[in-house]
Short mmCIF file of C-alpha atoms and ligand atoms in Angstrom, two decimals:
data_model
loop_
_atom_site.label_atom_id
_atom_site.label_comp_id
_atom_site.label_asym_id
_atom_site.label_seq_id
_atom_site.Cartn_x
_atom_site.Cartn_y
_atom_site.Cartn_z
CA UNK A 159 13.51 -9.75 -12.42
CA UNK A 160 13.75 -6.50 -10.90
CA UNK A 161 17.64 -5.36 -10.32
CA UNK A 162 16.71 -2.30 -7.29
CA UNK A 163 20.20 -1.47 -7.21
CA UNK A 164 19.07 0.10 -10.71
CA UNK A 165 16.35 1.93 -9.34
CA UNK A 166 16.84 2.28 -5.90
CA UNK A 167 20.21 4.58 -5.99
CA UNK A 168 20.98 8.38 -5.87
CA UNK A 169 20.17 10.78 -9.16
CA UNK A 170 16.83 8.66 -8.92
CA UNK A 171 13.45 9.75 -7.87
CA UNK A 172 11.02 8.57 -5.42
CA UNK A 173 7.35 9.68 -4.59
CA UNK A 174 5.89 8.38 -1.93
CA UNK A 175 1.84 9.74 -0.86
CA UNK A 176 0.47 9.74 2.38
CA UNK A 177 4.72 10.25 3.23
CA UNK A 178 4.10 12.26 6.03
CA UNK A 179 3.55 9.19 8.28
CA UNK A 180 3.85 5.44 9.27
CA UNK A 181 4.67 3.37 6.44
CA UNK A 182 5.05 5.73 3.86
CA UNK A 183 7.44 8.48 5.71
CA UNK A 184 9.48 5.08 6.39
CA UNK A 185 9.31 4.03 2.87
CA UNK A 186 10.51 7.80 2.10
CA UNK A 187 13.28 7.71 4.53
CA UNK A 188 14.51 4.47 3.14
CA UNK A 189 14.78 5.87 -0.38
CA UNK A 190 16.42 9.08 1.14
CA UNK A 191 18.98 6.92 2.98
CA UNK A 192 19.97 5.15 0.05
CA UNK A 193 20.49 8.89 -2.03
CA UNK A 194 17.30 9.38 -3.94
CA UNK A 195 15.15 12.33 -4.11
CA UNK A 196 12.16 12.20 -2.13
CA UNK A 197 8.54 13.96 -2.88
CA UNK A 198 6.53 13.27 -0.05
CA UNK A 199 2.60 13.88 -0.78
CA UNK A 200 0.45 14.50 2.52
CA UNK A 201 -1.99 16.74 3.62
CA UNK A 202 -0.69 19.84 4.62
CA UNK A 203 0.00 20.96 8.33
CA UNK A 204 2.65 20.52 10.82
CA UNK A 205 3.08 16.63 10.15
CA UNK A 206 4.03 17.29 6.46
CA UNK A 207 6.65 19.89 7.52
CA UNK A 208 8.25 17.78 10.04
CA UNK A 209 8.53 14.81 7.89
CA UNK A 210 10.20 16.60 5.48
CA UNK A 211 12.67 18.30 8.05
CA UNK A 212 13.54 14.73 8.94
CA UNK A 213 14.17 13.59 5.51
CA UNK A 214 16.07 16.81 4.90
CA UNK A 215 18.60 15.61 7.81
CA UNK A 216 19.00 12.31 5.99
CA UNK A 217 20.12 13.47 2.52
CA UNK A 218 19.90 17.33 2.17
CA UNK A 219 17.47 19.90 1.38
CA UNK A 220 18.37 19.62 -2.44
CA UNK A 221 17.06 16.13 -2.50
CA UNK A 222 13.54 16.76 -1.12
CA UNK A 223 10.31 18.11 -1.90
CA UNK A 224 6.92 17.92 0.43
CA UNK A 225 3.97 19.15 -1.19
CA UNK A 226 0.30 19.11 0.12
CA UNK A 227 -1.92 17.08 -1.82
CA UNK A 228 -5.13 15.25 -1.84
CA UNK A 229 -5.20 12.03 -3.51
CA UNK A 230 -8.62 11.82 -3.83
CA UNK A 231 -8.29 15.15 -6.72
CA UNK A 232 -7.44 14.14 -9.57
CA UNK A 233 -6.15 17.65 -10.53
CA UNK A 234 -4.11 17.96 -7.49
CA UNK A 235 -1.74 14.74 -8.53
CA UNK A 236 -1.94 15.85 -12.08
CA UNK A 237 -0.12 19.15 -10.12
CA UNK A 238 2.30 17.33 -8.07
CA UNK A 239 3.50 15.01 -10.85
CA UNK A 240 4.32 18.72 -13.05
CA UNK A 241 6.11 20.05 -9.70
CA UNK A 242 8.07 16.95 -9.38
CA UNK A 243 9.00 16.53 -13.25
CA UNK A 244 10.25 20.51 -13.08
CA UNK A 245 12.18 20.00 -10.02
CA UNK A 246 13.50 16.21 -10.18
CA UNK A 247 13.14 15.25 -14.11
CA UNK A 248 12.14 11.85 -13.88
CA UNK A 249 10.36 9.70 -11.14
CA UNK A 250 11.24 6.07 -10.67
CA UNK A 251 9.27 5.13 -7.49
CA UNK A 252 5.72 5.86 -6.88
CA UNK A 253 4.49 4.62 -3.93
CA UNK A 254 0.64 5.46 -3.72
CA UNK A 255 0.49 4.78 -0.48
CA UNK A 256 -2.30 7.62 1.28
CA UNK A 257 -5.17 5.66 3.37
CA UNK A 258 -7.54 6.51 5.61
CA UNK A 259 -10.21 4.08 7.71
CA UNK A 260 -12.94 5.95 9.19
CA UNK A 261 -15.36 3.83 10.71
CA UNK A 262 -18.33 3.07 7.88
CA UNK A 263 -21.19 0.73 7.44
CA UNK A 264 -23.38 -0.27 5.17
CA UNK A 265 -26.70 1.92 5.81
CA UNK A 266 -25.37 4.86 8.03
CA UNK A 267 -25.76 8.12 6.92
CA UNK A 268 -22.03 9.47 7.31
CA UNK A 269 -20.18 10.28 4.43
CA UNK A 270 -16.72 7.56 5.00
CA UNK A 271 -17.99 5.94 2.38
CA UNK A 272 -17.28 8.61 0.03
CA UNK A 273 -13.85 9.49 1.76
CA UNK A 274 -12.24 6.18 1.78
CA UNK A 275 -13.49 5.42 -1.76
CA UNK A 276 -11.91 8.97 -3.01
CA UNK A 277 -8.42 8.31 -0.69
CA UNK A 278 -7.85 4.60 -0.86
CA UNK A 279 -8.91 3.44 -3.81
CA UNK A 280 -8.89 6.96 -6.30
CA UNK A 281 -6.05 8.07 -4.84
CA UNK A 282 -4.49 4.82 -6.01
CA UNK A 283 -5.99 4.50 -9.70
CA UNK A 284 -5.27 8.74 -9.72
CA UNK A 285 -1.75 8.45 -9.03
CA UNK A 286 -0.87 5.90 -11.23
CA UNK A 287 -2.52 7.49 -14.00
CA UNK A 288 -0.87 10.82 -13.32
CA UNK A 289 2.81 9.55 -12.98
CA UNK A 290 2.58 6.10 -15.24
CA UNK A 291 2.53 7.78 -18.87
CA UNK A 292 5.77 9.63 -17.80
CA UNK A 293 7.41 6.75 -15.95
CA UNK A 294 7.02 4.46 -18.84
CA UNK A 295 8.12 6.89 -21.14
CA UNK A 296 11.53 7.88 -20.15
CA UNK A 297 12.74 4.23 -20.61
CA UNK A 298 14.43 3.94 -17.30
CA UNK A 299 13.63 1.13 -14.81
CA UNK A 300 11.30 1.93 -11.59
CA UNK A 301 8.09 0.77 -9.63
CA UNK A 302 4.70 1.49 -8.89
CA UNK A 303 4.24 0.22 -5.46
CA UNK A 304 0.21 0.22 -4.64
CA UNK A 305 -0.61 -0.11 -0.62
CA UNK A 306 -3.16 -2.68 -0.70
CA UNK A 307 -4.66 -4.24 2.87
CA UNK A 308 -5.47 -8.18 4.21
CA UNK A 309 -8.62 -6.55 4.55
CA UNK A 310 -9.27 -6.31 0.74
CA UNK A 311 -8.48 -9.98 0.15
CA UNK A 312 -10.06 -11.61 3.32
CA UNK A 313 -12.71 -8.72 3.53
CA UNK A 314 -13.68 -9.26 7.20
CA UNK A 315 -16.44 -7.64 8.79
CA UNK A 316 -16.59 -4.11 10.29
CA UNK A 317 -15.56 -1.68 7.84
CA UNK A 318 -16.59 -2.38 4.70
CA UNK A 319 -15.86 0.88 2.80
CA UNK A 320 -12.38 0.10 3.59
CA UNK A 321 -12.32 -3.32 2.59
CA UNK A 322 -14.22 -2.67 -0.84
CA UNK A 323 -11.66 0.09 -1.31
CA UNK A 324 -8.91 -2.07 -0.41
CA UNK A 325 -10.07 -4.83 -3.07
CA UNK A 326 -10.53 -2.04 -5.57
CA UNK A 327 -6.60 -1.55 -4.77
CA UNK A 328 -5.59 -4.75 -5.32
CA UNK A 329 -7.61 -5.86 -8.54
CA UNK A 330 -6.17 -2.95 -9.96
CA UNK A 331 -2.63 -3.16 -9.26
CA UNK A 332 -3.27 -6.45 -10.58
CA UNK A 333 -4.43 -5.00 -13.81
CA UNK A 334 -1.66 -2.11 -14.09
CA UNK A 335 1.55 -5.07 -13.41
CA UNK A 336 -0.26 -7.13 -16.47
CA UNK A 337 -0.54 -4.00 -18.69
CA UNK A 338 3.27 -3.16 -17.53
CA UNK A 339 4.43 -6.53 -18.27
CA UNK A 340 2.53 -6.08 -22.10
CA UNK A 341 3.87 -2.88 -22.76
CA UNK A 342 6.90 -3.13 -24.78
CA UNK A 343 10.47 -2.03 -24.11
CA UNK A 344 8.70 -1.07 -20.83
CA UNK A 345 10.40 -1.31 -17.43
CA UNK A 346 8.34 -0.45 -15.36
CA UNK A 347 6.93 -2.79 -12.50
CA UNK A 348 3.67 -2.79 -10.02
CA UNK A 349 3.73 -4.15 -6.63
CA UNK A 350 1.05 -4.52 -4.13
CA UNK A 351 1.77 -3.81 -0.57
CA UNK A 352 -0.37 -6.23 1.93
CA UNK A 353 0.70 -4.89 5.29
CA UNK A 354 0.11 -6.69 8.54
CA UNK A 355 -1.11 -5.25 11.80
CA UNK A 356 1.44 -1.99 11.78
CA UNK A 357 1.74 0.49 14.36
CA UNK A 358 1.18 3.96 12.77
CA UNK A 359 -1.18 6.86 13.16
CA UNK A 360 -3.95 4.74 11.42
CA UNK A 361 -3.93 1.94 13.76
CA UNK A 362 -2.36 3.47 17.28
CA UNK A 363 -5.40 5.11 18.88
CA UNK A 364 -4.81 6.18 21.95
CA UNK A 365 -1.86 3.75 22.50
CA UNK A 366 1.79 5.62 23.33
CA UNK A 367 3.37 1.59 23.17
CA UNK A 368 3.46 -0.32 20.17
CA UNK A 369 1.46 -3.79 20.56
CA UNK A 370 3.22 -6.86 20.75
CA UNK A 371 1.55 -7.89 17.51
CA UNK A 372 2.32 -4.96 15.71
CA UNK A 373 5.19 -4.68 13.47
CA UNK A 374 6.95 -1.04 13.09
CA UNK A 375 6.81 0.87 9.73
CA UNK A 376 10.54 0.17 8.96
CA UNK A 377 9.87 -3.58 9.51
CA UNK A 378 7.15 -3.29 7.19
CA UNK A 379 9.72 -1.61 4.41
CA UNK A 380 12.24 -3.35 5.24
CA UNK A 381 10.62 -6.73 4.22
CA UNK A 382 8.68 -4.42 0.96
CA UNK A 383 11.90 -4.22 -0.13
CA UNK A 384 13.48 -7.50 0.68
CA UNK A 385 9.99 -9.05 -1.72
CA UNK A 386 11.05 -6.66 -4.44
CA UNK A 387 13.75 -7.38 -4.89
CA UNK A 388 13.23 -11.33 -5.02
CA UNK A 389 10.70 -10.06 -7.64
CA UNK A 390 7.46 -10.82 -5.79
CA UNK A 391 4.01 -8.77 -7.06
CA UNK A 392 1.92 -9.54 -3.66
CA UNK A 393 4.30 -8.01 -0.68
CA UNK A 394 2.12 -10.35 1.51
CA UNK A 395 3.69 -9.28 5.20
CA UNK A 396 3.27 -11.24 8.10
CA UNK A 397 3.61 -9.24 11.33
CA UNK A 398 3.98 -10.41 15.38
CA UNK A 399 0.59 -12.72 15.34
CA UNK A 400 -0.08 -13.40 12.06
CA UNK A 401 2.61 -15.95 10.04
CA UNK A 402 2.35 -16.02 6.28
CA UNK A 403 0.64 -20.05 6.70
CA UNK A 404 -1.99 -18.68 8.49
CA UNK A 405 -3.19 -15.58 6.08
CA UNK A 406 -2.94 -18.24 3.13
CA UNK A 407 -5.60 -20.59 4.78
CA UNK A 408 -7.83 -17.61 5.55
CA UNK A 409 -7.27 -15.93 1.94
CA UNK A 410 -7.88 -19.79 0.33
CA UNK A 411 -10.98 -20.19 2.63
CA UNK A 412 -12.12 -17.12 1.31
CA UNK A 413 -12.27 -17.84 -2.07
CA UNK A 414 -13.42 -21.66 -1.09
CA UNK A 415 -16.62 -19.62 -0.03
CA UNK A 416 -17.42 -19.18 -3.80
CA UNK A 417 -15.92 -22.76 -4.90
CA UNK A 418 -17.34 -24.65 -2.26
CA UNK A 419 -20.60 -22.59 -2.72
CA UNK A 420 -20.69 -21.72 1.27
CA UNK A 421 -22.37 -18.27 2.42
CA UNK A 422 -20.15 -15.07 1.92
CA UNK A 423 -17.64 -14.37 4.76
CA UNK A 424 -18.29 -17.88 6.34
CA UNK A 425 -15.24 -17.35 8.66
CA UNK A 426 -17.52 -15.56 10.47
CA UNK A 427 -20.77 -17.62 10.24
CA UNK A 428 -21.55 -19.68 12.97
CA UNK A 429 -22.46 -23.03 11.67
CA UNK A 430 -19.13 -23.19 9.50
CA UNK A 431 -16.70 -21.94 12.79
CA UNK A 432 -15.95 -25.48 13.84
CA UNK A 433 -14.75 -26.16 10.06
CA UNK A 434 -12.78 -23.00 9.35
CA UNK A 435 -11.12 -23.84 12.89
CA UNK A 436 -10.42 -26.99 11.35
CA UNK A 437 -9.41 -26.03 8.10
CA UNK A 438 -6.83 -23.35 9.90
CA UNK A 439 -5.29 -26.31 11.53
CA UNK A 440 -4.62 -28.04 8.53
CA UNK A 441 -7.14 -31.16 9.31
N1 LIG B 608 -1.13 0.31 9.75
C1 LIG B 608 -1.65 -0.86 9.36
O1 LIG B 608 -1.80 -1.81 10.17
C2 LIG B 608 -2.06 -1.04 7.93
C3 LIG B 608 -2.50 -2.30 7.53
C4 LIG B 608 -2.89 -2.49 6.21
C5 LIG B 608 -2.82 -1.44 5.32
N2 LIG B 608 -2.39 -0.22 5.73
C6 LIG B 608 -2.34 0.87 4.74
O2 LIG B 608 -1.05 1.46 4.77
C7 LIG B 608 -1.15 2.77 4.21
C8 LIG B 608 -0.36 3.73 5.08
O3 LIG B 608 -1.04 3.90 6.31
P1 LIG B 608 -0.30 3.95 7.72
O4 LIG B 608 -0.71 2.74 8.45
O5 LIG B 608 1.13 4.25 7.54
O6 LIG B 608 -1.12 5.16 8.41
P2 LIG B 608 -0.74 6.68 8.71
O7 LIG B 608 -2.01 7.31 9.15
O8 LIG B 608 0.42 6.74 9.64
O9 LIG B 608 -0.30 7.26 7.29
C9 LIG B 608 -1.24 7.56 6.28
C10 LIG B 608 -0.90 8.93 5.70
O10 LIG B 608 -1.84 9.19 4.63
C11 LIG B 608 -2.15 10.57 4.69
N3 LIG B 608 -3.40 10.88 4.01
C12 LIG B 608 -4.67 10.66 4.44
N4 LIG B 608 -5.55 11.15 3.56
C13 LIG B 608 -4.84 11.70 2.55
C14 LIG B 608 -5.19 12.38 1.36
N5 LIG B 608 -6.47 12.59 1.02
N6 LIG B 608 -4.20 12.83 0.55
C15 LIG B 608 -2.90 12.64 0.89
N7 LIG B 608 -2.50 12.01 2.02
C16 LIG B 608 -3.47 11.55 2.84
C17 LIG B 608 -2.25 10.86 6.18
O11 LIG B 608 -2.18 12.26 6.44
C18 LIG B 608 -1.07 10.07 6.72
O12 LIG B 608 0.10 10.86 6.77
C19 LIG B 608 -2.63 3.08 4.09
O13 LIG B 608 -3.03 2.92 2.74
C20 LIG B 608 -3.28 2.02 4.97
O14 LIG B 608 -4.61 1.74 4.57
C21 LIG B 608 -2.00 0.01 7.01
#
């Protein structure tokens, strides 16, 4: 199992993209807090520069680095793993963690599909394969911590860029923690991150008040770390409405769509809603 207190301690190195905001610029102040060096990846601008002025308060200017960068480029996190090697040495967290959710669907003519595919799901695979070869190879412990969504296991209807991209995230963190756990003398580990409803610049709209249902980013953190460290691969967070029981029935009724040979996404069919109702309630 995963000791953190090996990995998550100062002299170490954490990278954390899409760190300018919500759940990663809490994941970055975490690290920070607990003496790390921080790289936070973002697009440039005025968010990236304030989010690195606040994690500059928390542990000094020494121990951070923000650098623009667009996960979707392959080159660019080829760049920003060189700029974080010459500055820090080593990195022991990677947290690819940059997401976006424009609106999509499955004929129009906009171009989200392309964006959320590059972001979500490149971004992911492009950041692993830029930092992993170095992680692995300086022998130390650390983690690849993938953001993942309930929306790429569950796949609901609406936005179905994101979800495919989500489910790209998660079937290949699953991949990268079984290639980790077969590479020897390796100690290196992959999570994936399922969030819950959070309240960040993704999700808040045009609301100044967080939702009751809504966790916080630190909440969200707090319990990534709390699963980490009691070794767990799917970081499966509940948040205000949804408690863990109830995403397991809709995540095994999901998969009971292909077992039970039902029609895909029969949550939301109407001649099976009296039987997921029923199935949700345990009957
Ligand atoms: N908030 C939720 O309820 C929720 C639920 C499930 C999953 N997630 C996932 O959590 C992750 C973090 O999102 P958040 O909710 O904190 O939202 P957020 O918008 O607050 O943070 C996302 C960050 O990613 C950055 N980003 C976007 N495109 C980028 C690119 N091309 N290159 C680099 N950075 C880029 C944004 O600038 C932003 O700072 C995302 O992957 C998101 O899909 C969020």
């Amino acid at each position: 199992m995963t000791d953190l207190n090996d990995i998550i301690k100062p002299s170490n190195v954490a990278v954390i993209t899409g760190g300018a905001s919500g759940i990663g610029l809490a994941a970055a102040k975490h690290f920070a807090a607990a003496g790390m060096s921080v790289a936070i990846a973002d697009l440039g601008g005025d968010r990236l520069a304030k989010a690195a002025e606040e994690l500059k308060a928390i542990s000094g200017e020494e121990h951070v680095m923000a650098i623009e960068t667009d996960v979707s480029d392959k080159q660019a996190l080829a760049a920003l793993e060189r700029a974080v090697i010459q500055r820090f040495g080593r990195v022991h967290v990677l947290m690819n963690n940059a997401g976006i959710g424009p609106e999509t669907s499955i004929f129009s003519a906009d171009s989200g599909w392309d964006a959320i595919l590059g972001v979500n799901l490149m971004g992911v695979v492009n950041g692993t394969r830029a930092f992993g070869p170095n992680m692995l190879a300086h022998g130390e412990p650390g983690l690849i911590i993938n953001t993942g969504s309930k929306q790429g296991i569950t796949t609901p209807p609406g936005n179905p860029a994101y979800n495919v991209s989500k489910s790209g995230v998660k079937v290949f963190t699953e991949a990268l923690q079984h290639e980790l756990r077969n590479t020897e003398g390796g100690k290196i580990s992959a999570h994936l991150l399922i969030p819950g409803f959070v309240f960040t610049g993704l999700t808040k709209g045009d609301r100044a008040e967080k939702p009751a249902a809504a966790w916080t980013s630190e909440q969200t953190v707090d319990f990534m770390i709390e699963s980490i460290k009691k070794g767990d691969f799917y970081i499966l967070c509940p948040d205000n409405d949804v408690a863990r029981p109830v995403d397991e029935r809709r995540m095994a009724w999901a998969m009971g769509d292909i077992i039970e040979n039902r029609p895909p996404l029969s949550r939301w069919h109407p001649d099976y809603a009296d039987k997921f109702k029923a199935f949700l309630e345990g009957k």
